[in-house]
PDB file of C-alpha atoms in Angstrom:
ATOM      1  CA  ASN A 259       9.326  13.441 -20.929  1.00 59.00           C
ATOM      2  CA  ALA A 260       8.906  10.000 -22.520  1.00 74.00           C
ATOM      3  CA  SER A 261       6.298   7.635 -21.154  1.00 83.00           C
ATOM      4  CA  THR A 262       6.521   3.815 -21.377  1.00 86.00           C
ATOM      5  CA  THR A 263       3.978   1.254 -20.150  1.00 87.00           C
ATOM      6  CA  LEU A 264       4.349  -2.493 -19.867  1.00 85.00           C
ATOM      7  CA  SER A 265       1.159  -4.397 -19.181  1.00 80.00           C
ATOM      8  CA  SER A 266      -0.579  -7.851 -19.516  1.00 71.00           C
ATOM      9  CA  SER A 267       2.349 -10.043 -18.432  1.00 68.00           C
ATOM     10  CA  THR A 268       4.825  -8.395 -20.756  1.00 76.00           C
ATOM     11  CA  THR A 269       8.470  -9.438 -20.252  1.00 78.00           C
ATOM     12  CA  ILE A 270      11.334  -7.309 -21.592  1.00 86.00           C
ATOM     13  CA  THR A 271      15.023  -8.030 -21.080  1.00 84.00           C
ATOM     14  CA  VAL A 272      17.536  -5.215 -21.612  1.00 85.00           C
ATOM     15  CA  SER A 273      21.022  -6.727 -22.166  1.00 80.00           C
ATOM     16  CA  SER A 274      22.764  -3.296 -21.827  1.00 80.00           C
ATOM     17  CA  THR A 275      22.164  -0.236 -19.586  1.00 88.00           C
ATOM     18  CA  PHE A 276      18.611   0.993 -19.005  1.00 89.00           C
ATOM     19  CA  TYR A 277      18.358   4.805 -18.714  1.00 90.00           C
ATOM     20  CA  SER A 278      15.563   6.748 -17.064  1.00 91.00           C
ATOM     21  CA  TYR A 279      16.142  10.533 -17.213  1.00 89.00           C
ATOM     22  CA  SER A 280      14.528  13.909 -17.718  1.00 85.00           C
ATOM     23  CA  SER A 281      11.078  13.509 -16.146  1.00 86.00           C
ATOM     24  CA  SER A 282      10.397  10.293 -18.017  1.00 91.00           C
ATOM     25  CA  THR A 283       7.846   7.806 -16.618  1.00 93.00           C
ATOM     26  CA  THR A 284       7.791   3.998 -16.877  1.00 94.00           C
ATOM     27  CA  THR A 285       4.818   1.892 -15.674  1.00 93.00           C
ATOM     28  CA  LEU A 286       4.863  -1.897 -15.100  1.00 90.00           C
ATOM     29  CA  SER A 287       1.503  -3.601 -14.484  1.00 86.00           C
ATOM     30  CA  GLY A 288      -0.454  -6.782 -14.983  1.00 79.00           C
ATOM     31  CA  GLY A 289       2.334  -9.181 -13.994  1.00 78.00           C
ATOM     32  CA  SER A 290       4.991  -7.534 -16.165  1.00 84.00           C
ATOM     33  CA  THR A 291       8.745  -7.932 -15.713  1.00 87.00           C
ATOM     34  CA  LEU A 292      11.496  -5.607 -16.840  1.00 90.00           C
ATOM     35  CA  THR A 293      14.954  -7.189 -16.449  1.00 89.00           C
ATOM     36  CA  VAL A 294      18.018  -5.039 -17.025  1.00 90.00           C
ATOM     37  CA  THR A 295      21.779  -5.653 -16.794  1.00 89.00           C
ATOM     38  CA  GLN A 296      22.604  -2.157 -15.548  1.00 92.00           C
ATOM     39  CA  MET A 297      20.600   0.998 -14.792  1.00 94.00           C
ATOM     40  CA  GLN A 298      21.020   4.772 -14.541  1.00 94.00           C
ATOM     41  CA  MET A 299      18.175   6.965 -13.237  1.00 94.00           C
ATOM     42  CA  SER A 300      17.528  10.534 -12.177  1.00 93.00           C
ATOM     43  CA  THR A 301      14.681  13.060 -12.164  1.00 93.00           C
ATOM     44  CA  SER A 302      12.217  10.382 -13.316  1.00 94.00           C
ATOM     45  CA  THR A 303       9.594   7.986 -11.956  1.00 95.00           C
ATOM     46  CA  ILE A 304       9.024   4.234 -12.331  1.00 94.00           C
ATOM     47  CA  THR A 305       5.713   2.863 -11.100  1.00 93.00           C
ATOM     48  CA  ILE A 306       5.444  -0.881 -10.479  1.00 89.00           C
ATOM     49  CA  SER A 307       1.637  -0.935 -10.094  1.00 85.00           C
ATOM     50  CA  ASP A 308       0.753  -4.348  -8.806  1.00 76.00           C
ATOM     51  CA  SER A 309       2.347  -7.020  -6.605  1.00 72.00           C
ATOM     52  CA  SER A 310       2.935  -9.458  -9.478  1.00 72.00           C
ATOM     53  CA  SER A 311       5.125  -6.988 -11.486  1.00 83.00           C
ATOM     54  CA  THR A 312       8.901  -6.745 -11.051  1.00 87.00           C
ATOM     55  CA  LEU A 313      11.865  -4.545 -12.048  1.00 90.00           C
ATOM     56  CA  ALA A 314      14.882  -6.879 -11.820  1.00 89.00           C
ATOM     57  CA  ILE A 315      18.514  -5.703 -12.008  1.00 89.00           C
ATOM     58  CA  GLU A 316      20.772  -8.680 -12.779  1.00 85.00           C
ATOM     59  CA  GLY A 317      24.143  -6.914 -12.613  1.00 83.00           C
ATOM     60  CA  ALA A 318      27.479  -8.652 -12.067  1.00 84.00           C
ATOM     61  CA  ASP A 319      29.576  -9.496  -9.012  1.00 83.00           C
ATOM     62  CA  ASN A 320      31.940  -6.782  -7.740  1.00 81.00           C
ATOM     63  CA  THR A 321      30.593  -4.255 -10.261  1.00 85.00           C
ATOM     64  CA  ALA A 322      28.734  -0.936  -9.981  1.00 88.00           C
ATOM     65  CA  VAL A 323      25.504  -1.865 -11.733  1.00 89.00           C
ATOM     66  CA  ALA A 324      23.059   0.918 -10.883  1.00 92.00           C
ATOM     67  CA  ALA A 325      22.942   4.587  -9.839  1.00 92.00           C
ATOM     68  CA  PHE A 326      19.815   6.343  -8.654  1.00 92.00           C
ATOM     69  CA  GLY A 327      20.356  10.114  -8.683  1.00 92.00           C
ATOM     70  CA  THR A 328      18.422  13.142  -7.503  1.00 91.00           C
ATOM     71  CA  SER A 329      14.590  12.913  -7.724  1.00 92.00           C
ATOM     72  CA  SER A 330      14.537   9.243  -8.748  1.00 93.00           C
ATOM     73  CA  ALA A 331      11.387   7.534  -7.513  1.00 93.00           C
ATOM     74  CA  ILE A 332      10.349   3.906  -7.784  1.00 93.00           C
ATOM     75  CA  GLN A 333       6.856   3.472  -6.336  1.00 91.00           C
ATOM     76  CA  GLY A 334       3.815   1.233  -6.285  1.00 84.00           C
ATOM     77  CA  ASN A 335       2.813  -2.195  -4.917  1.00 78.00           C
ATOM     78  CA  GLY A 336       5.357  -4.238  -6.895  1.00 80.00           C
ATOM     79  CA  ARG A 337       8.956  -5.209  -6.268  1.00 82.00           C
ATOM     80  CA  LEU A 338      12.450  -4.100  -7.130  1.00 87.00           C
ATOM     81  CA  GLY A 339      15.128  -6.794  -7.109  1.00 86.00           C
ATOM     82  CA  PHE A 340      18.923  -6.664  -7.251  1.00 86.00           C
ATOM     83  CA  ARG A 341      20.753  -9.910  -7.905  1.00 82.00           C
ATOM     84  CA  ARG A 342      24.416  -8.926  -8.079  1.00 84.00           C
ATOM     85  CA  GLY A 343      26.761  -6.005  -7.906  1.00 87.00           C
ATOM     86  CA  ARG A 344      26.572  -2.605  -6.162  1.00 87.00           C
ATOM     87  CA  PHE A 345      24.132   0.287  -6.457  1.00 88.00           C
ATOM     88  CA  THR A 346      24.016   3.809  -5.013  1.00 90.00           C
ATOM     89  CA  MET A 347      21.123   6.040  -4.041  1.00 89.00           C
ATOM     90  CA  THR A 348      21.442   9.875  -3.832  1.00 89.00           C
ATOM     91  CA  SER A 349      18.302  11.876  -2.854  1.00 90.00           C
ATOM     92  CA  SER A 350      16.085   9.165  -4.314  1.00 90.00           C
ATOM     93  CA  THR A 351      13.174   7.079  -3.062  1.00 89.00           C
ATOM     94  CA  PHE A 352      12.149   3.415  -3.227  1.00 87.00           C
ATOM     95  CA  LEU A 353       8.483   2.986  -2.156  1.00 85.00           C
ATOM     96  CA  VAL A 354       8.207  -0.666  -3.262  1.00 80.00           C
ATOM     97  CA  ALA A 355       9.267  -4.015  -1.858  1.00 79.00           C
ATOM     98  CA  LEU A 356      13.041  -4.345  -2.195  1.00 80.00           C
ATOM     99  CA  ILE A 357      14.692  -7.724  -2.707  1.00 81.00           C
ATOM    100  CA  LEU A 358      18.473  -8.171  -2.373  1.00 80.00           C
ATOM    101  CA  SER A 359      19.257 -11.748  -3.248  1.00 76.00           C
ATOM    102  CA  SER A 360      21.431 -13.721  -5.650  1.00 74.00           C
ATOM    103  CA  ALA A 361      19.139 -16.794  -5.535  1.00 64.00           C
ATOM    104  CA  SER A 362      17.676 -17.655  -8.881  1.00 54.00           C
ATOM    105  CA  SER A 363      14.213 -18.045  -7.361  1.00 50.00           C
ATOM    106  CA  ALA A 364      14.277 -14.932  -5.189  1.00 51.00           C
ATOM    107  CA  PHE A 365      12.134 -12.721  -7.402  1.00 59.00           C
ATOM    108  CA  GLY A 366       9.510 -15.307  -8.060  1.00 51.00           C
ATOM    109  CA  HIS A 367       8.593 -16.265  -4.473  1.00 37.00           C
ATOM    110  CA  GLN A 368       8.108 -13.030  -2.657  1.00 39.00           C
ATOM    111  CA  ARG A 369       4.299 -13.032  -2.515  1.00 37.00           C
ATOM    112  CA  SER A 370       4.333 -13.574   1.242  1.00 36.00           C
ATOM    113  CA  LEU A 371       6.212 -10.246   1.620  1.00 42.00           C
ATOM    114  CA  LEU A 372       3.413  -8.387  -0.130  1.00 52.00           C
ATOM    115  CA  GLN A 373      -0.236  -7.894   0.697  1.00 70.00           C
ATOM    116  CA  THR A 374      -2.453 -10.920   1.035  1.00 78.00           C
ATOM    117  CA  ASP A 375      -3.772 -12.449  -2.155  1.00 78.00           C
ATOM    118  CA  LEU A 376      -7.455 -12.128  -1.319  1.00 84.00           C
ATOM    119  CA  THR A 377      -8.349 -14.889  -3.765  1.00 82.00           C
ATOM    120  CA  THR A 378      -6.837 -17.237  -1.166  1.00 86.00           C
ATOM    121  CA  THR A 379      -9.387 -16.150   1.430  1.00 88.00           C
ATOM    122  CA  SER A 380     -12.958 -17.439   1.670  1.00 88.00           C
ATOM    123  CA  PRO A 381     -15.442 -16.027   1.942  1.00 91.00           C
ATOM    124  CA  ALA A 382     -13.964 -12.813   0.535  1.00 89.00           C
ATOM    125  CA  VAL A 383     -16.069  -9.612   0.295  1.00 91.00           C
ATOM    126  CA  SER A 384     -15.105  -6.473  -1.598  1.00 91.00           C
ATOM    127  CA  ALA A 385     -17.077  -3.377  -0.564  1.00 92.00           C
ATOM    128  CA  CYS A 386     -17.419  -0.215  -2.654  1.00 92.00           C
ATOM    129  CA  GLY A 387     -19.795   2.545  -1.572  1.00 93.00           C
ATOM    130  CA  SER A 388     -22.001   0.057   0.311  1.00 93.00           C
ATOM    131  CA  VAL A 389     -23.530  -0.792   3.611  1.00 92.00           C
ATOM    132  CA  VAL A 390     -21.696  -4.012   4.545  1.00 91.00           C
ATOM    133  CA  SER A 391     -23.845  -4.901   7.555  1.00 90.00           C
ATOM    134  CA  GLY A 392     -27.135  -3.765   9.034  1.00 87.00           C
ATOM    135  CA  SER A 393     -26.186  -4.928  12.555  1.00 84.00           C
ATOM    136  CA  SER A 394     -23.111  -6.846  13.689  1.00 89.00           C
ATOM    137  CA  LEU A 395     -20.287  -7.960  11.323  1.00 93.00           C
ATOM    138  CA  THR A 396     -18.060 -10.945  12.015  1.00 94.00           C
ATOM    139  CA  ILE A 397     -14.998 -11.715   9.909  1.00 95.00           C
ATOM    140  CA  GLY A 398     -13.966 -15.280  10.828  1.00 94.00           C
ATOM    141  CA  SER A 399     -10.812 -17.186  10.323  1.00 93.00           C
ATOM    142  CA  GLY A 400      -9.821 -17.424   6.662  1.00 92.00           C
ATOM    143  CA  ALA A 401     -12.341 -14.758   5.601  1.00 93.00           C
ATOM    144  CA  SER A 402     -11.643 -11.181   4.388  1.00 94.00           C
ATOM    145  CA  LEU A 403     -13.418  -7.868   3.892  1.00 95.00           C
ATOM    146  CA  ASP A 404     -11.766  -5.470   1.495  1.00 94.00           C
ATOM    147  CA  VAL A 405     -13.053  -1.860   1.654  1.00 95.00           C
ATOM    148  CA  ASP A 406     -12.164   0.204  -1.416  1.00 93.00           C
ATOM    149  CA  THR A 407     -11.477   3.681  -0.050  1.00 94.00           C
ATOM    150  CA  SER A 408     -11.698   5.259  -3.546  1.00 93.00           C
ATOM    151  CA  CYS A 409     -15.437   4.664  -3.503  1.00 94.00           C
ATOM    152  CA  THR A 410     -18.063   6.959  -2.018  1.00 94.00           C
ATOM    153  CA  TYR A 411     -20.937   5.950   0.233  1.00 95.00           C
ATOM    154  CA  GLY A 412     -21.964   9.159   1.970  1.00 95.00           C
ATOM    155  CA  THR A 413     -20.832  11.839   4.403  1.00 97.00           C
ATOM    156  CA  GLU A 414     -20.701  12.040   8.211  1.00 96.00           C
ATOM    157  CA  THR A 415     -19.728  14.735  10.661  1.00 95.00           C
ATOM    158  CA  TRP A 416     -17.024  13.621  13.071  1.00 94.00           C
ATOM    159  CA  ASP A 417     -15.196  15.274  15.940  1.00 91.00           C
ATOM    160  CA  ILE A 418     -11.546  14.377  15.761  1.00 91.00           C
ATOM    161  CA  PHE A 419      -9.447  15.560  18.686  1.00 85.00           C
ATOM    162  CA  GLY A 420     -11.868  18.464  19.311  1.00 85.00           C
ATOM    163  CA  THR A 421     -12.292  19.556  15.724  1.00 90.00           C
ATOM    164  CA  SER A 422     -15.627  18.897  14.031  1.00 92.00           C
ATOM    165  CA  SER A 423     -15.626  18.378  10.235  1.00 94.00           C
ATOM    166  CA  THR A 424     -17.546  16.564   7.520  1.00 96.00           C
ATOM    167  CA  TYR A 425     -15.935  13.431   6.127  1.00 96.00           C
ATOM    168  CA  THR A 426     -16.733  11.279   3.072  1.00 97.00           C
ATOM    169  CA  THR A 427     -17.131   7.587   3.769  1.00 97.00           C
ATOM    170  CA  SER A 428     -16.412   4.626   1.508  1.00 95.00           C
ATOM    171  CA  ALA A 429     -18.562   1.998   3.219  1.00 95.00           C
ATOM    172  CA  LEU A 430     -20.640   1.585   6.356  1.00 95.00           C
ATOM    173  CA  ALA A 431     -20.936  -1.112   8.978  1.00 95.00           C
ATOM    174  CA  ASN A 432     -24.062  -0.504  11.147  1.00 92.00           C
ATOM    175  CA  GLY A 433     -23.084  -2.364  14.249  1.00 93.00           C
ATOM    176  CA  ASN A 434     -20.114  -3.912  16.005  1.00 95.00           C
ATOM    177  CA  VAL A 435     -17.287  -5.363  13.869  1.00 96.00           C
ATOM    178  CA  ASP A 436     -15.385  -8.440  15.141  1.00 95.00           C
ATOM    179  CA  VAL A 437     -12.289  -9.454  13.160  1.00 95.00           C
ATOM    180  CA  GLN A 438     -11.567 -12.803  14.652  1.00 94.00           C
ATOM    181  CA  SER A 439      -8.225 -14.637  14.808  1.00 94.00           C
ATOM    182  CA  GLY A 440      -7.261 -15.561  11.236  1.00 93.00           C
ATOM    183  CA  GLY A 441      -9.709 -13.002   9.746  1.00 94.00           C
ATOM    184  CA  LEU A 442      -8.533 -10.063   7.665  1.00 95.00           C
ATOM    185  CA  LEU A 443      -9.813  -6.507   7.210  1.00 96.00           C
ATOM    186  CA  VAL A 444      -8.322  -4.585   4.281  1.00 95.00           C
ATOM    187  CA  LEU A 445      -8.517  -0.873   3.506  1.00 95.00           C
ATOM    188  CA  SER A 446      -7.419  -0.623  -0.129  1.00 93.00           C
ATOM    189  CA  SER A 447      -6.757   1.987  -2.823  1.00 90.00           C
ATOM    190  CA  ILE A 448      -5.444   4.526  -0.289  1.00 91.00           C
ATOM    191  CA  THR A 449      -4.437   7.804  -1.920  1.00 87.00           C
ATOM    192  CA  GLY A 450      -3.804  11.286  -0.591  1.00 87.00           C
ATOM    193  CA  SER A 451      -7.584  11.756  -0.119  1.00 90.00           C
ATOM    194  CA  PRO A 452      -9.115   8.399   0.817  1.00 94.00           C
ATOM    195  CA  ASN A 453     -12.729   7.949   1.953  1.00 96.00           C
ATOM    196  CA  ALA A 454     -13.027   6.374   5.409  1.00 97.00           C
ATOM    197  CA  PHE A 455     -14.666   3.123   6.473  1.00 97.00           C
ATOM    198  CA  SER A 456     -17.344   4.043   9.061  1.00 97.00           C
ATOM    199  CA  ILE A 457     -18.215   1.566  11.822  1.00 97.00           C
ATOM    200  CA  ASN A 458     -21.252   2.557  13.882  1.00 96.00           C
ATOM    201  CA  GLY A 459     -20.233   0.282  16.712  1.00 96.00           C
ATOM    202  CA  THR A 460     -17.163  -1.176  18.378  1.00 96.00           C
ATOM    203  CA  LEU A 461     -14.238  -2.806  16.713  1.00 97.00           C
ATOM    204  CA  THR A 462     -12.578  -6.034  17.993  1.00 96.00           C
ATOM    205  CA  LEU A 463      -9.351  -6.763  16.076  1.00 96.00           C
ATOM    206  CA  SER A 464      -8.153 -10.257  17.053  1.00 94.00           C
ATOM    207  CA  GLY A 465      -7.155 -10.974  13.461  1.00 94.00           C
ATOM    208  CA  SER A 466      -5.185  -8.611  11.226  1.00 93.00           C
ATOM    209  CA  MET A 467      -5.635  -5.530   9.035  1.00 95.00           C
ATOM    210  CA  GLU A 468      -3.834  -4.409   5.920  1.00 94.00           C
ATOM    211  CA  VAL A 469      -3.665  -0.847   4.533  1.00 94.00           C
ATOM    212  CA  ILE A 470      -2.882  -0.803   0.831  1.00 91.00           C
ATOM    213  CA  VAL A 471      -1.521   2.500  -0.508  1.00 88.00           C
ATOM    214  CA  SER A 472      -1.862   2.946  -4.218  1.00 82.00           C
ATOM    215  CA  ALA A 473      -0.568   6.514  -4.366  1.00 75.00           C
ATOM    216  CA  ALA A 474       1.253   8.248  -1.594  1.00 65.00           C
ATOM    217  CA  GLY A 475       0.011  11.621  -0.461  1.00 67.00           C
ATOM    218  CA  ASP A 476       1.840  14.837   0.353  1.00 69.00           C
ATOM    219  CA  GLY A 477       2.545  14.098   3.932  1.00 77.00           C
ATOM    220  CA  THR A 478      -0.764  15.362   5.340  1.00 86.00           C
ATOM    221  CA  THR A 479      -2.785  13.281   7.813  1.00 91.00           C
ATOM    222  CA  VAL A 480      -5.785  11.408   6.435  1.00 94.00           C
ATOM    223  CA  THR A 481      -8.530   9.480   8.235  1.00 96.00           C
ATOM    224  CA  LEU A 482      -9.010   5.834   7.165  1.00 97.00           C
ATOM    225  CA  MET A 483     -11.551   4.410   9.565  1.00 98.00           C
ATOM    226  CA  LYS A 484     -13.893   5.347  12.388  1.00 97.00           C
ATOM    227  CA  TRP A 485     -15.403   3.194  15.148  1.00 97.00           C
ATOM    228  CA  ASP A 486     -17.158   3.789  18.529  1.00 95.00           C
ATOM    229  CA  SER A 487     -15.315   3.418  21.833  1.00 94.00           C
ATOM    230  CA  SER A 488     -14.433   5.562  24.799  1.00 89.00           C
ATOM    231  CA  THR A 489     -10.987   3.912  25.292  1.00 90.00           C
ATOM    232  CA  CYS A 490      -9.488   3.979  21.752  1.00 92.00           C
ATOM    233  CA  THR A 491      -7.057   1.073  22.108  1.00 91.00           C
ATOM    234  CA  ASP A 492      -4.006   1.393  19.819  1.00 93.00           C
ATOM    235  CA  ILE A 493      -4.572  -1.237  17.071  1.00 94.00           C
ATOM    236  CA  THR A 494      -1.718  -0.222  14.846  1.00 92.00           C
ATOM    237  CA  GLY A 495       0.417  -3.128  15.948  1.00 90.00           C
ATOM    238  CA  SER A 496      -2.031  -5.453  14.168  1.00 91.00           C
ATOM    239  CA  ILE A 497      -1.988  -3.421  10.893  1.00 93.00           C
ATOM    240  CA  THR A 498       0.464  -3.761   8.010  1.00 91.00           C
ATOM    241  CA  VAL A 499       0.933  -0.928   5.526  1.00 90.00           C
ATOM    242  CA  TYR A 500       1.887  -1.803   1.932  1.00 87.00           C
ATOM    243  CA  GLY A 501       2.887   0.577  -0.833  1.00 81.00           C
ATOM    244  CA  CYS A 502       4.307   3.305   1.401  1.00 81.00           C
ATOM    245  CA  SER A 503       7.448   2.657   3.484  1.00 75.00           C
ATOM    246  CA  ASN A 504       7.418   6.013   5.200  1.00 80.00           C
ATOM    247  CA  CYS A 505       3.695   6.194   6.155  1.00 87.00           C
ATOM    248  CA  THR A 506       2.792   5.986   9.836  1.00 91.00           C
ATOM    249  CA  LEU A 507      -0.511   5.059  11.487  1.00 94.00           C
ATOM    250  CA  ASN A 508      -2.019   6.338  14.710  1.00 94.00           C
ATOM    251  CA  VAL A 509      -5.287   6.115  16.602  1.00 95.00           C
ATOM    252  CA  THR A 510      -6.852   9.286  17.806  1.00 94.00           C
ATOM    253  CA  TYR A 511     -10.232  10.054  19.448  1.00 91.00           C
ATOM    254  CA  SER A 512     -13.160  12.404  19.683  1.00 92.00           C
ATOM    255  CA  THR A 513     -13.802  15.036  22.391  1.00 84.00           C
ATOM    256  CA  PRO A 514     -15.560  13.993  24.564  1.00 84.00           C
ATOM    257  CA  ALA A 515     -14.264  10.409  24.168  1.00 82.00           C
ATOM    258  CA  ALA A 516     -16.874   8.420  22.245  1.00 92.00           C
ATOM    259  CA  SER A 517     -15.307   7.598  18.860  1.00 95.00           C
ATOM    260  CA  CYS A 518     -11.936   6.451  17.634  1.00 96.00           C
ATOM    261  CA  TYR A 519     -10.233   7.196  14.306  1.00 97.00           C
ATOM    262  CA  LEU A 520      -7.425   5.387  12.461  1.00 97.00           C
ATOM    263  CA  GLN A 521      -5.265   7.969  10.712  1.00 95.00           C
ATOM    264  CA  MET A 522      -2.230   7.831   8.448  1.00 94.00           C
ATOM    265  CA  THR A 523       0.440  10.362   7.798  1.00 89.00           C
TER     266      THR A 523
END
């Protein structure tokens, strides 16, 4: 039941075998790197919290360098890299970006495989429990809107596929939302009970969307966003999910058809 945390750009190199057993937890965050030569893991969890943190297994050619046994879980928004050798997985789960490469620079240049660095977008707006527009909202090329779904704005009653319930919202756009080509809409901090982004108007998605999962749920369906339309075009092809490799998105609708809902399972 040991718990270990690496933070604030900590770098640790283990020149022998790294063991993670017996319900232990290890957390890497803040740009930390844990580099190991070999690894054995079972019934334990490693969380690589952010996209700048890495667990790297160096290994050796033609050698069994890692074994992930029953109930091993590596999760989060970071990356797991294997440089050499062989590894096995048995009833275990990787919910992070996985890099298989012997290149010396492979683990340092994977940012494009992870969610967009919003500091590279401009203007960039982060919304938490707020009304983001009083009428129409346009997200132009190079701009971004990040809605933090862990925040609370209010509640609304929605009919989803014929079932009426009250839902907690994270932010509100009072009017049509137009994500233009090159623009980015992000729903972040998704957990097993996120608060939805409510759009009291239509949604035009010519740009892209990202859904950032910080903690996977239990497999139940959650609602991430609502907008108004009677056609409910499937927008999931323009959305990328990070932090959950087995999550799926779908668009459903109200009865009668008037509103659309982005849901994740």
